[in-house]
Coordinates of C-alpha atoms (C1' of nucleotides) in Angstrom, one line a residue:
Chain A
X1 CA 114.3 148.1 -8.9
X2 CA 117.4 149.7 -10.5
X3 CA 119.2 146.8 -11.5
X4 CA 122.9 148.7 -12.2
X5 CA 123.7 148.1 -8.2
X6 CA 123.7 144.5 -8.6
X7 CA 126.2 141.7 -9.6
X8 CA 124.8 139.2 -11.2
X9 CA 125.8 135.9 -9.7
X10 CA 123.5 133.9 -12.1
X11 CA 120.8 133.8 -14.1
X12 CA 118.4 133.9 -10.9
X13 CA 121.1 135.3 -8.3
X14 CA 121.4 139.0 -7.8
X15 CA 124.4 140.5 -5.4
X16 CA 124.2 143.6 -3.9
X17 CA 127.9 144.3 -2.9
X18 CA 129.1 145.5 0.6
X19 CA 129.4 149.0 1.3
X20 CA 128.5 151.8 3.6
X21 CA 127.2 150.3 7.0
X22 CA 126.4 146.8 5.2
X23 CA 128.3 143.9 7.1
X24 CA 127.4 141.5 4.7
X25 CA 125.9 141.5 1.4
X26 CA 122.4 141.6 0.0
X27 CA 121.0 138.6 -2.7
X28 CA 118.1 138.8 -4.4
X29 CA 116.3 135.1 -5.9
X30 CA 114.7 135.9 -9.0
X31 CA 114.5 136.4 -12.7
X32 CA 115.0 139.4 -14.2
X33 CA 111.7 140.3 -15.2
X34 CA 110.7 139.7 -11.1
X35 CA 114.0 142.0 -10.0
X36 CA 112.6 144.7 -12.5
X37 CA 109.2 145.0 -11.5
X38 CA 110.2 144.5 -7.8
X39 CA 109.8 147.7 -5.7
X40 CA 113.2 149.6 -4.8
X41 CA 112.1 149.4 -1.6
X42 CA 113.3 146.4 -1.3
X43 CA 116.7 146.9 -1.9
X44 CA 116.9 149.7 0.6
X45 CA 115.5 147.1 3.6
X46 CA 118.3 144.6 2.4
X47 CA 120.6 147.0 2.5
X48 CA 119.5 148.0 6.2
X49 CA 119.2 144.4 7.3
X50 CA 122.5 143.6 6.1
X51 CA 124.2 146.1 8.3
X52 CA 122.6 144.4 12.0
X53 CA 125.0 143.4 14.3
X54 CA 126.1 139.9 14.2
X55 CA 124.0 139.0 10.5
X56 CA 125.9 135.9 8.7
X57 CA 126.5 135.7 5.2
X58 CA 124.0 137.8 3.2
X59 CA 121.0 139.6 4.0
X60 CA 118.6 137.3 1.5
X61 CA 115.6 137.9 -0.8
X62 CA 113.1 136.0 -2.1
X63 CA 111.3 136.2 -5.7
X64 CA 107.9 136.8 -4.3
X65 CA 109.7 139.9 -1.8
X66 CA 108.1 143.4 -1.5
X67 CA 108.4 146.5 1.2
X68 CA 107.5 145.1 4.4
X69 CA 108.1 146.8 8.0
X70 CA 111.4 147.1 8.3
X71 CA 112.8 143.7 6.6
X72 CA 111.4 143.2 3.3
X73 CA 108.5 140.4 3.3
X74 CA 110.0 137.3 1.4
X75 CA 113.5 138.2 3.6
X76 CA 115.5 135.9 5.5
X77 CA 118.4 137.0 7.9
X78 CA 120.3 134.9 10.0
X79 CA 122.4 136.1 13.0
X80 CA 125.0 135.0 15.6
X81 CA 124.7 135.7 19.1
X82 CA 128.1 134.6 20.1
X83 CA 129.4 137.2 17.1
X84 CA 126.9 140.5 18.9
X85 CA 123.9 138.9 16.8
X86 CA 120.4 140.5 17.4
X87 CA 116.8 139.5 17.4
X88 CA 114.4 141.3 15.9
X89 CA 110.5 141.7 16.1
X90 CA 110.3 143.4 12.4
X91 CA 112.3 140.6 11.4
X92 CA 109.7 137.7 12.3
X93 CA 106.9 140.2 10.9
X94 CA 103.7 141.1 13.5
X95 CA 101.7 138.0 11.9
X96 CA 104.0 135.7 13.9
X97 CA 103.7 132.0 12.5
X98 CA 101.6 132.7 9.8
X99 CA 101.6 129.6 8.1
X100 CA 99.9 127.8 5.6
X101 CA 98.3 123.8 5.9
X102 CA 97.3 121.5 3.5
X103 CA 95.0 118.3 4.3
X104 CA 94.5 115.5 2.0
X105 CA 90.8 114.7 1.3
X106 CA 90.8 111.9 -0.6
X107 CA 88.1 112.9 -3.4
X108 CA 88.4 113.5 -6.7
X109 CA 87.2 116.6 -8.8
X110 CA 84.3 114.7 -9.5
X111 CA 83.3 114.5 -6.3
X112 CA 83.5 118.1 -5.6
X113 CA 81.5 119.3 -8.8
X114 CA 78.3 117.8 -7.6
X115 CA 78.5 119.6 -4.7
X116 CA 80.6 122.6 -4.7
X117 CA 78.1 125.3 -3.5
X118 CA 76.6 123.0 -0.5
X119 CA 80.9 122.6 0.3
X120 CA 81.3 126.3 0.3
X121 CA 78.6 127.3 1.6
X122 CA 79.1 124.4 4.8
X123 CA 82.9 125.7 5.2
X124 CA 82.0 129.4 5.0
X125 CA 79.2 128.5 8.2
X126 CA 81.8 126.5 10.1
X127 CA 84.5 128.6 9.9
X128 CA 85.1 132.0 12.0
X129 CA 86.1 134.2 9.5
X130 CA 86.8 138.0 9.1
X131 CA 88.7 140.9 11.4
X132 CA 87.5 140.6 15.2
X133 CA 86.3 137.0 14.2
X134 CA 85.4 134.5 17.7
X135 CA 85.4 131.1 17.9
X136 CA 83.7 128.7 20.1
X137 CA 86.4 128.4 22.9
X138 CA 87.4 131.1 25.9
X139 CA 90.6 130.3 27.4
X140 CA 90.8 131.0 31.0
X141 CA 94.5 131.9 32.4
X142 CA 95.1 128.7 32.8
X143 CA 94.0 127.0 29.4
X144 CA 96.0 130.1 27.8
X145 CA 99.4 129.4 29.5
X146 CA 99.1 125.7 28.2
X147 CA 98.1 126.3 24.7
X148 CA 101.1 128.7 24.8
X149 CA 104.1 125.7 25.8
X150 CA 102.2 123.0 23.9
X151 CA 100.8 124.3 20.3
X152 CA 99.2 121.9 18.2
X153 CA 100.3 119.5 20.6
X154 CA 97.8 120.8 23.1
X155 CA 94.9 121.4 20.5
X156 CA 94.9 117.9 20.0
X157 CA 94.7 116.5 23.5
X158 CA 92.1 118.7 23.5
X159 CA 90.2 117.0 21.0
X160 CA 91.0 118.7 17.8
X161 CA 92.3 116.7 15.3
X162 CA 94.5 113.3 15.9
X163 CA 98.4 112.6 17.1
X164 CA 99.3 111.3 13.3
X165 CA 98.8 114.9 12.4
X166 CA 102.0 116.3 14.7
X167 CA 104.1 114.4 12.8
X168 CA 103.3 116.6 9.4
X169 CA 104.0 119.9 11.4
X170 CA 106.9 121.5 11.6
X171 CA 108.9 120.9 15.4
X172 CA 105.9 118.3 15.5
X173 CA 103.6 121.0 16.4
X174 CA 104.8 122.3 19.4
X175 CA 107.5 124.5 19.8
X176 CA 110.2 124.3 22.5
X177 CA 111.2 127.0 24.6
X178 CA 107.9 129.0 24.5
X179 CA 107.6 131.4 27.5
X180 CA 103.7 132.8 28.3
X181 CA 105.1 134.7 31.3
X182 CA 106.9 136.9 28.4
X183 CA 103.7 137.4 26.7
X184 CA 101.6 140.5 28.0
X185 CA 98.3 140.4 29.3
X186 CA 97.2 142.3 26.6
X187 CA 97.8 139.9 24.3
X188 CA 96.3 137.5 26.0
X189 CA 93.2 139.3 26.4
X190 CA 92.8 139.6 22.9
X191 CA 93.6 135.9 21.6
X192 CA 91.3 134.5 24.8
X193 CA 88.7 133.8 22.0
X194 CA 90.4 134.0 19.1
X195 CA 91.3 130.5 18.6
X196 CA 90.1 128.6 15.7
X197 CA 89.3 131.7 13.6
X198 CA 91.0 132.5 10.4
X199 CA 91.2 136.2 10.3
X200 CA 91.3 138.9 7.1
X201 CA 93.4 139.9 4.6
X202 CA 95.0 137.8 3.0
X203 CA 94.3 134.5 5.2
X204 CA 91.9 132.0 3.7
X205 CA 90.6 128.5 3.7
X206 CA 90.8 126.8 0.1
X207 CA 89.2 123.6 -1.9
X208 CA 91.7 123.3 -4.0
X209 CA 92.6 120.3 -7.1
X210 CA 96.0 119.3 -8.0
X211 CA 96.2 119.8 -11.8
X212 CA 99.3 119.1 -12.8
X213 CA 102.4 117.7 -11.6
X214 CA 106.4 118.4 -12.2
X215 CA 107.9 115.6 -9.7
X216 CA 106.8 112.0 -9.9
X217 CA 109.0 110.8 -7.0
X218 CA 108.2 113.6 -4.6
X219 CA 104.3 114.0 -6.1
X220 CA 104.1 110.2 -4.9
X221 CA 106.4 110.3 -1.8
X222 CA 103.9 113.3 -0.9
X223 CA 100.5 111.2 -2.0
X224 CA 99.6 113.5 -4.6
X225 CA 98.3 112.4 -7.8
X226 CA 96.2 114.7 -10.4
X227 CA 92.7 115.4 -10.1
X228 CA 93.3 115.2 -6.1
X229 CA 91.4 117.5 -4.1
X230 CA 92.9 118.9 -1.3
X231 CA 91.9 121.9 1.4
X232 CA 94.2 124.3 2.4
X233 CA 94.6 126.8 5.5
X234 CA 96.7 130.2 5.5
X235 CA 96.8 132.1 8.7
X236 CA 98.6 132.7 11.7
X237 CA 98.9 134.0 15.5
X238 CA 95.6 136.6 15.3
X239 CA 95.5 139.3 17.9
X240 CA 98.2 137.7 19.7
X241 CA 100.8 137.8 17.0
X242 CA 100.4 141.0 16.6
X243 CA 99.7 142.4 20.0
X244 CA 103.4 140.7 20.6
X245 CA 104.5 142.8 17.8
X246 CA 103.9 145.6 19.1
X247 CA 104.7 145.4 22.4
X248 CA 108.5 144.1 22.0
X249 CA 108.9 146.3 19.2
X250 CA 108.4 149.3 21.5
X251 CA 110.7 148.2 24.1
X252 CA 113.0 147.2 21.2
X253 CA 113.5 150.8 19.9
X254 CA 113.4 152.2 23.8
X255 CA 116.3 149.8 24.7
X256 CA 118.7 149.7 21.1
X257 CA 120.8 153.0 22.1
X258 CA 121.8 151.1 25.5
X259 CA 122.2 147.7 23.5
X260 CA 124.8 150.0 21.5
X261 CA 122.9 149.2 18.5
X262 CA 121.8 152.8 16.3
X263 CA 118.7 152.3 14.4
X264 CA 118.6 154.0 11.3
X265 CA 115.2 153.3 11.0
X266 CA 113.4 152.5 14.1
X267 CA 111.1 149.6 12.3
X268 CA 114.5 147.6 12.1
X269 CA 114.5 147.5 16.1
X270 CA 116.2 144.6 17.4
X271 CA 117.8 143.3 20.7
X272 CA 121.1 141.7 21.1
X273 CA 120.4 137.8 21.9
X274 CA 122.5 138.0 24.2
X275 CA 120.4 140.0 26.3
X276 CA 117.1 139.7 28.9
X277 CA 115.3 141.2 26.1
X278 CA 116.2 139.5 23.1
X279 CA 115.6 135.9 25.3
X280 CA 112.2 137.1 26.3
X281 CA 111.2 138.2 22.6
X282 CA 112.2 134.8 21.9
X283 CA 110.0 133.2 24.4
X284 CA 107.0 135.2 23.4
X285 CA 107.7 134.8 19.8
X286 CA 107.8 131.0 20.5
X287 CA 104.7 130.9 22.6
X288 CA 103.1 133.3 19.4
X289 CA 103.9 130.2 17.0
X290 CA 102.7 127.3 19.1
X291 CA 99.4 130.0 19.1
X292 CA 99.7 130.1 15.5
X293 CA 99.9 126.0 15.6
X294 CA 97.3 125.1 17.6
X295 CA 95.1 127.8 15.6
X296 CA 95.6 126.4 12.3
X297 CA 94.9 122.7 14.2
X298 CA 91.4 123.9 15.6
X299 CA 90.4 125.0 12.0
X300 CA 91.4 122.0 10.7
X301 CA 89.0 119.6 13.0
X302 CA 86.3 122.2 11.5
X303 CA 87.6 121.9 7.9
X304 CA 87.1 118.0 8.8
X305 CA 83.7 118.5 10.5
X306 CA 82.4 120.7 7.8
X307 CA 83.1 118.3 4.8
X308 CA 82.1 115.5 7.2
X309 CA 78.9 117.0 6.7
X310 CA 78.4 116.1 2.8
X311 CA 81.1 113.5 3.0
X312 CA 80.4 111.0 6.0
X313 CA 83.1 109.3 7.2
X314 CA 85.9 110.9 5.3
X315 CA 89.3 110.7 6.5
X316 CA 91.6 113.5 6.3
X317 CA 95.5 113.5 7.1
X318 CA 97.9 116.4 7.0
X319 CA 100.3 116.5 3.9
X320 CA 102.4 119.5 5.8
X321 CA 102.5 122.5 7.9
X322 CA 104.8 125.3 7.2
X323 CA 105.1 129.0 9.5
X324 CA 106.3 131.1 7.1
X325 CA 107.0 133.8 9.8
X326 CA 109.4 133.0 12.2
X327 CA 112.7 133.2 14.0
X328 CA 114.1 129.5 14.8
X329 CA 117.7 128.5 16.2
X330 CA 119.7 126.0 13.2
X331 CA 122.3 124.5 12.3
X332 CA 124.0 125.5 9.6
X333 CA 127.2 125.5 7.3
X334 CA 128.8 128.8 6.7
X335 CA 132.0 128.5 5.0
X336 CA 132.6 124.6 6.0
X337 CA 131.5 125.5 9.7
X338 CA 128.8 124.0 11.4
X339 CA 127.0 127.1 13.1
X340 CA 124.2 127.3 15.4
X341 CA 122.1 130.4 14.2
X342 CA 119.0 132.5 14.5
X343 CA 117.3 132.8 11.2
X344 CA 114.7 134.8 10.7
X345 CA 112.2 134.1 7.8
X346 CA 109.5 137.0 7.0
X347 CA 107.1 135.6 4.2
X348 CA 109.7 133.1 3.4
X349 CA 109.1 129.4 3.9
X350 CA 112.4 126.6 5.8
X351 CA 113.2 124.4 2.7
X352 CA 114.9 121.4 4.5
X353 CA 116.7 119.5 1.4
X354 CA 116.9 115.8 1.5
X355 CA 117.7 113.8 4.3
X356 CA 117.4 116.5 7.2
X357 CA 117.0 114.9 10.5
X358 CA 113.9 116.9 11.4
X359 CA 111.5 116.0 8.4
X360 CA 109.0 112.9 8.6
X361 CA 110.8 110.0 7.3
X362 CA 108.5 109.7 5.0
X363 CA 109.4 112.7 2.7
X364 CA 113.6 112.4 4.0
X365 CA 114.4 111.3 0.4
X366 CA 112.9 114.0 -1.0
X367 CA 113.2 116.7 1.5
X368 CA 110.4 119.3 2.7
X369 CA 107.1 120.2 1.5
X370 CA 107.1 123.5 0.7
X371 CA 103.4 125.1 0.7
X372 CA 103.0 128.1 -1.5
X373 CA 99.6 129.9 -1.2
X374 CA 98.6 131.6 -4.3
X375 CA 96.5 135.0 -4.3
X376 CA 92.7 134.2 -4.1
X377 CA 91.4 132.8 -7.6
X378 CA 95.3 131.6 -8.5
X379 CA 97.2 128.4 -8.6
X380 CA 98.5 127.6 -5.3
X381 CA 101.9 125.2 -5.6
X382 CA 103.7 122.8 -3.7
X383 CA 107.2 122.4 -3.8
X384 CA 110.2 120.1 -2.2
X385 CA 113.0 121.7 -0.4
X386 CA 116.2 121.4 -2.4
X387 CA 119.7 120.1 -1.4
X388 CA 121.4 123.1 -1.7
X389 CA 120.5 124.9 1.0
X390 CA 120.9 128.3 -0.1
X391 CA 119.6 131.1 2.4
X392 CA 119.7 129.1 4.9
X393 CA 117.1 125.9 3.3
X394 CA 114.5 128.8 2.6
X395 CA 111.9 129.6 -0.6
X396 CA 109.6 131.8 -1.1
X397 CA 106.2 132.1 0.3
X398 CA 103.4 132.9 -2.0
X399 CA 102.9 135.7 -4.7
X400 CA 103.5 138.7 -3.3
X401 CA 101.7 141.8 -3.3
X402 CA 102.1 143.5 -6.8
X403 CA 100.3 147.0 -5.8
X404 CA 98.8 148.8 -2.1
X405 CA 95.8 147.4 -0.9
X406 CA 94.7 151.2 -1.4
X407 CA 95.5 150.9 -5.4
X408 CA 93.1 147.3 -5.2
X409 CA 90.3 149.1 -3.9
X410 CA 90.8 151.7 -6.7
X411 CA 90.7 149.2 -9.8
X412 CA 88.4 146.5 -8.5
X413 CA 84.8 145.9 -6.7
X414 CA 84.7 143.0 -4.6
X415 CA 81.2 141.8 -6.2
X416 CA 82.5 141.7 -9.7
X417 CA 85.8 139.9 -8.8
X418 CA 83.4 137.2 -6.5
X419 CA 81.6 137.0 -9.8
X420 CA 84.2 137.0 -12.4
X421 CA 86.2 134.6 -10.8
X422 CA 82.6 132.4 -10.0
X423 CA 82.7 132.2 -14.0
X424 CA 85.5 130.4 -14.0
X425 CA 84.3 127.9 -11.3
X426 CA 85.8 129.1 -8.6
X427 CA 83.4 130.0 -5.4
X428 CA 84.6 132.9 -2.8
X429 CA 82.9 133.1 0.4
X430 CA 83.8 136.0 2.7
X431 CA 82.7 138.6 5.7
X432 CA 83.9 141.3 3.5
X433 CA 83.3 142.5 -0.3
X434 CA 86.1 144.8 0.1
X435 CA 88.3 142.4 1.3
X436 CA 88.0 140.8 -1.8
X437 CA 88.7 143.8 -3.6
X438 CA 91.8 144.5 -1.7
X439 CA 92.9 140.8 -2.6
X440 CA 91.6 140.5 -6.3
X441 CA 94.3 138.2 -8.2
X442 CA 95.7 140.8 -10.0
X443 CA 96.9 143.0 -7.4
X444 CA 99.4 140.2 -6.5
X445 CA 102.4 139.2 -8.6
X446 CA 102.1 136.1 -10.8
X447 CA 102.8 133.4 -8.5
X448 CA 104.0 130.9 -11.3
X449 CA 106.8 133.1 -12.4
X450 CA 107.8 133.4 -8.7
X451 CA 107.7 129.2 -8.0
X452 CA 109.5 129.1 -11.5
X453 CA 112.0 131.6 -10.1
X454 CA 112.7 129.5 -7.1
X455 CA 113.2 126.6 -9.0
X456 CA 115.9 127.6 -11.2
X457 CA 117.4 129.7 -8.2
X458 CA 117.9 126.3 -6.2
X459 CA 115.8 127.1 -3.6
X460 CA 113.1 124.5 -4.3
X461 CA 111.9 122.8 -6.5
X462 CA 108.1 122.1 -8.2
X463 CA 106.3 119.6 -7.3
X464 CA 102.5 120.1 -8.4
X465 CA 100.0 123.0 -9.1
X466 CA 96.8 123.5 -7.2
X467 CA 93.4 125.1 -9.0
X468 CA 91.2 126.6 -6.5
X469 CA 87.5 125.5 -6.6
X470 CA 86.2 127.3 -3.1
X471 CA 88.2 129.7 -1.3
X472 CA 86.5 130.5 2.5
X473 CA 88.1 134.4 2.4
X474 CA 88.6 136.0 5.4
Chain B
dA1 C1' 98.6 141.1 9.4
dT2 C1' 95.7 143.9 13.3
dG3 C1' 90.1 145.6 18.4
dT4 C1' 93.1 150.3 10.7
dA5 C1' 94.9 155.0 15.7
dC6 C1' 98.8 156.4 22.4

DNA sequence: ATGTAC
């Protein structure tokens, strides 16, 4: 990234003044070092994103951003629809409510050392895993439009997993406003037996142990204390996410020249909120995330199950669930006004601060989890939302991709990263060697510069460090 | 990310 088109704000605050068909500024989170090695690409999508109709305030990055379709993954972009503001499906991302869980288990490392190959290899035969991965269940028409209105919400009246878990899910697992009839058979089709699986790429299920902590009051108001173990989930919506995707984003571009809106690149298609479009990409997107929430809430009941299986009777709550690919209606202050927005967070995580109404009670006084996945064979983090509120209450979402997938497969071999990384204790189960290749650690950035970044930004701030021990790799 | 592809 050429850094000479920037104002510096601050040490971790980076301004991309107005000009041209921007209607806002662009800011950039991160240190120096992270703005440097960040792709220029970037700063081209902010630029685009910051000249939508109706956007409010800046056009934001996180320190974990790179290219993404359209927006820039790690972006967040909030818009007005009483000022002309738009929706947009490259906005939310095609992985719609990706997110990323973590469960307490209530063991200690030592626990897990006497039986870390029987754990990975009962998680990696419980768990659907890999591209085109099935689960147990086929939703008929019926099944699918009520998993679609109720989310997590329905997963659990449905057996899978308990009601104390809705509490630790953001919107309490279910998201209002979902509308199936906007979602296209097609999709449907293709989730019908999707549900409970984990997917590729970069989605996984991890054993991970908290090894050191940077916030007493939130570690404890959290119920984290070193040497916890803890498993964590990262995936999303599946086929359905994506088939959603694609569909609005093609009736997106069709529709922009009639919406008055000129795309200067057709990935930033978008549709005015005010319009029959925008609501119905809203309704879809919504039913996508209660798809997403009810996903991540089957795979939990297995995580359960599975270390039920070498650790009878084992109780396992939820610390949080975050979607870190969304578009959800606020409030919030711009310039002393209380404003009801759209923001859109792609790869970027909500940070409630301290005291917002919508967090558990039991984590008001220190605001939100926020649930960072690390690349496979990295330290995962958790951090607490901060009081500022800057972006909107968002933070970053994980590492960040540091080179192509293509380059990955170029430098690495997925059996010497499985084994390289099994010398150090930490056990990878997956479908797909070159997966692994595609996602050895090094092809992302380094995700503790990034946390670090957010912290002295304001965004969020650390709260403890997670080693992985297994990691279940789609 | 995704039944790597209308």
């Amino acid at each position: 990234m050429n850094l000479a088109q920037f104002r510096q704000r601050g040490p971790f605050e980076w301004e991309m003044p107005r000009q041209g068909a921007m209607r806002v500024p662009g800011v950039i989170f991160a240190s120096r070092e992270l703005l440097e090695a960040m792709d220029a690409k970037v700063g081209e999508q902010l630029a685009n994103v910051a000249g939508l109709p109706g956007i409010v305030e800046a056009a934001y990055a996180m320190p974990d951003a790179h290219w993404g379709y359209g927006f820039p993954i790690g972006g967040v972009a909030a818009f007005d629809a009483e000022a002309g503001g738009v929706v947009s499906a490259g906005g939310v991302g095609f992985d719609i409510s990706c997110g990323v869980r973590t469960l307490h288990t209530g063991l200690k490392l030592a626990d897990i050392q006497r039986v870390q190959e029987r754990l990975a290899d009962v998680l990696y035969r419980r768990i659907p895993a890999g591209l085109g991965s099935t689960g147990a269940l086929r939703l008929s028409g019926q099944a699918m439009g009520a998993m679609l209105r109720g989310g997590a919400r329905w997963a659990v009246e449905r057996g899978f997993g308990s009601p104390a878990d809705l509490a630790r899910i953001e919107e309490s697992g279910c998201m209002a406003g979902a509308d199936p009839s906007a979602v296209s058979e097609q999709a449907k089709k293709r989730q019908r037996d999707e549900m409970g699986t984990l997917g590729s790429g970069n989605h996984y299920l991890e054993v991970q142990v908290v090894d050191a902590l940077f916030d007493a009051q939130a570690a404890q108001a959290y119920g984290l204390a070193a040497g916890d173990v803890l498993a964590t989930l990262h995936c999303g919506s599946r086929g359905m996410g994506h088939q959603i995707g694609t569909d609005f984003l093609r009736e997106m571009v069709i529709a922009a020249p009639r919406a008055g809106i000129a795309l200067t690149d057709r990935e930033l298609a978008c549709a005015p909120l005010k319009s029959t479009l925008g609501q119905r990409y809203l309704g879809a997107m919504r039913a996508a995330i209660n798809c997403a929430l009810a996903n991540r809430q089957i795979l939990t009941h297995l995580a359960r199950e599975a270390f039920a299986e070498l650790f009878p009777g084992i109780h396992m709550p939820l610390l949080y669930d975050v979607s870190h690919n969304t578009c959800k209606e606020e409030s919030h202050l711009v310039d002393g006004e209380r404003r009801r927005l759209f923001v859109h967070r792609k790869g970027a995580t909500r940070a409630f601060g301290p005291g917002h109404a919508e967090l558990p009670a039991e984590y008001r006084t220190v605001g939100q989890p926020v649930l960072i996945g690390g690349s496979m064979g990295t330290a995962s983090w958790v951090l607490a939302g901060g009081g500022q509120a800057l972006a909107f209450a968002s933070a970053c979402h994980g590492a960040g991709r540091a080179m192509s997938r293509h380059e990955a497969l170029r430098r690495w071999q997925g059996r010497g990263v499985v084994d390289e990384l099994a010398s150090r204790g930490i056990l990878i189960r997956s479908p797909s060697l070159r997966g692994v290749a595609e996602e050895a650690p090094l092809a992302y950035k380094d995700v503790g510069a990034v946390v670090e970044a957010a912290e002295q930004a304001g965004l969020a701030r650390r709260v403890a460090r997670l080693r992985p021990l297994v990691c279940v790799k789609g």
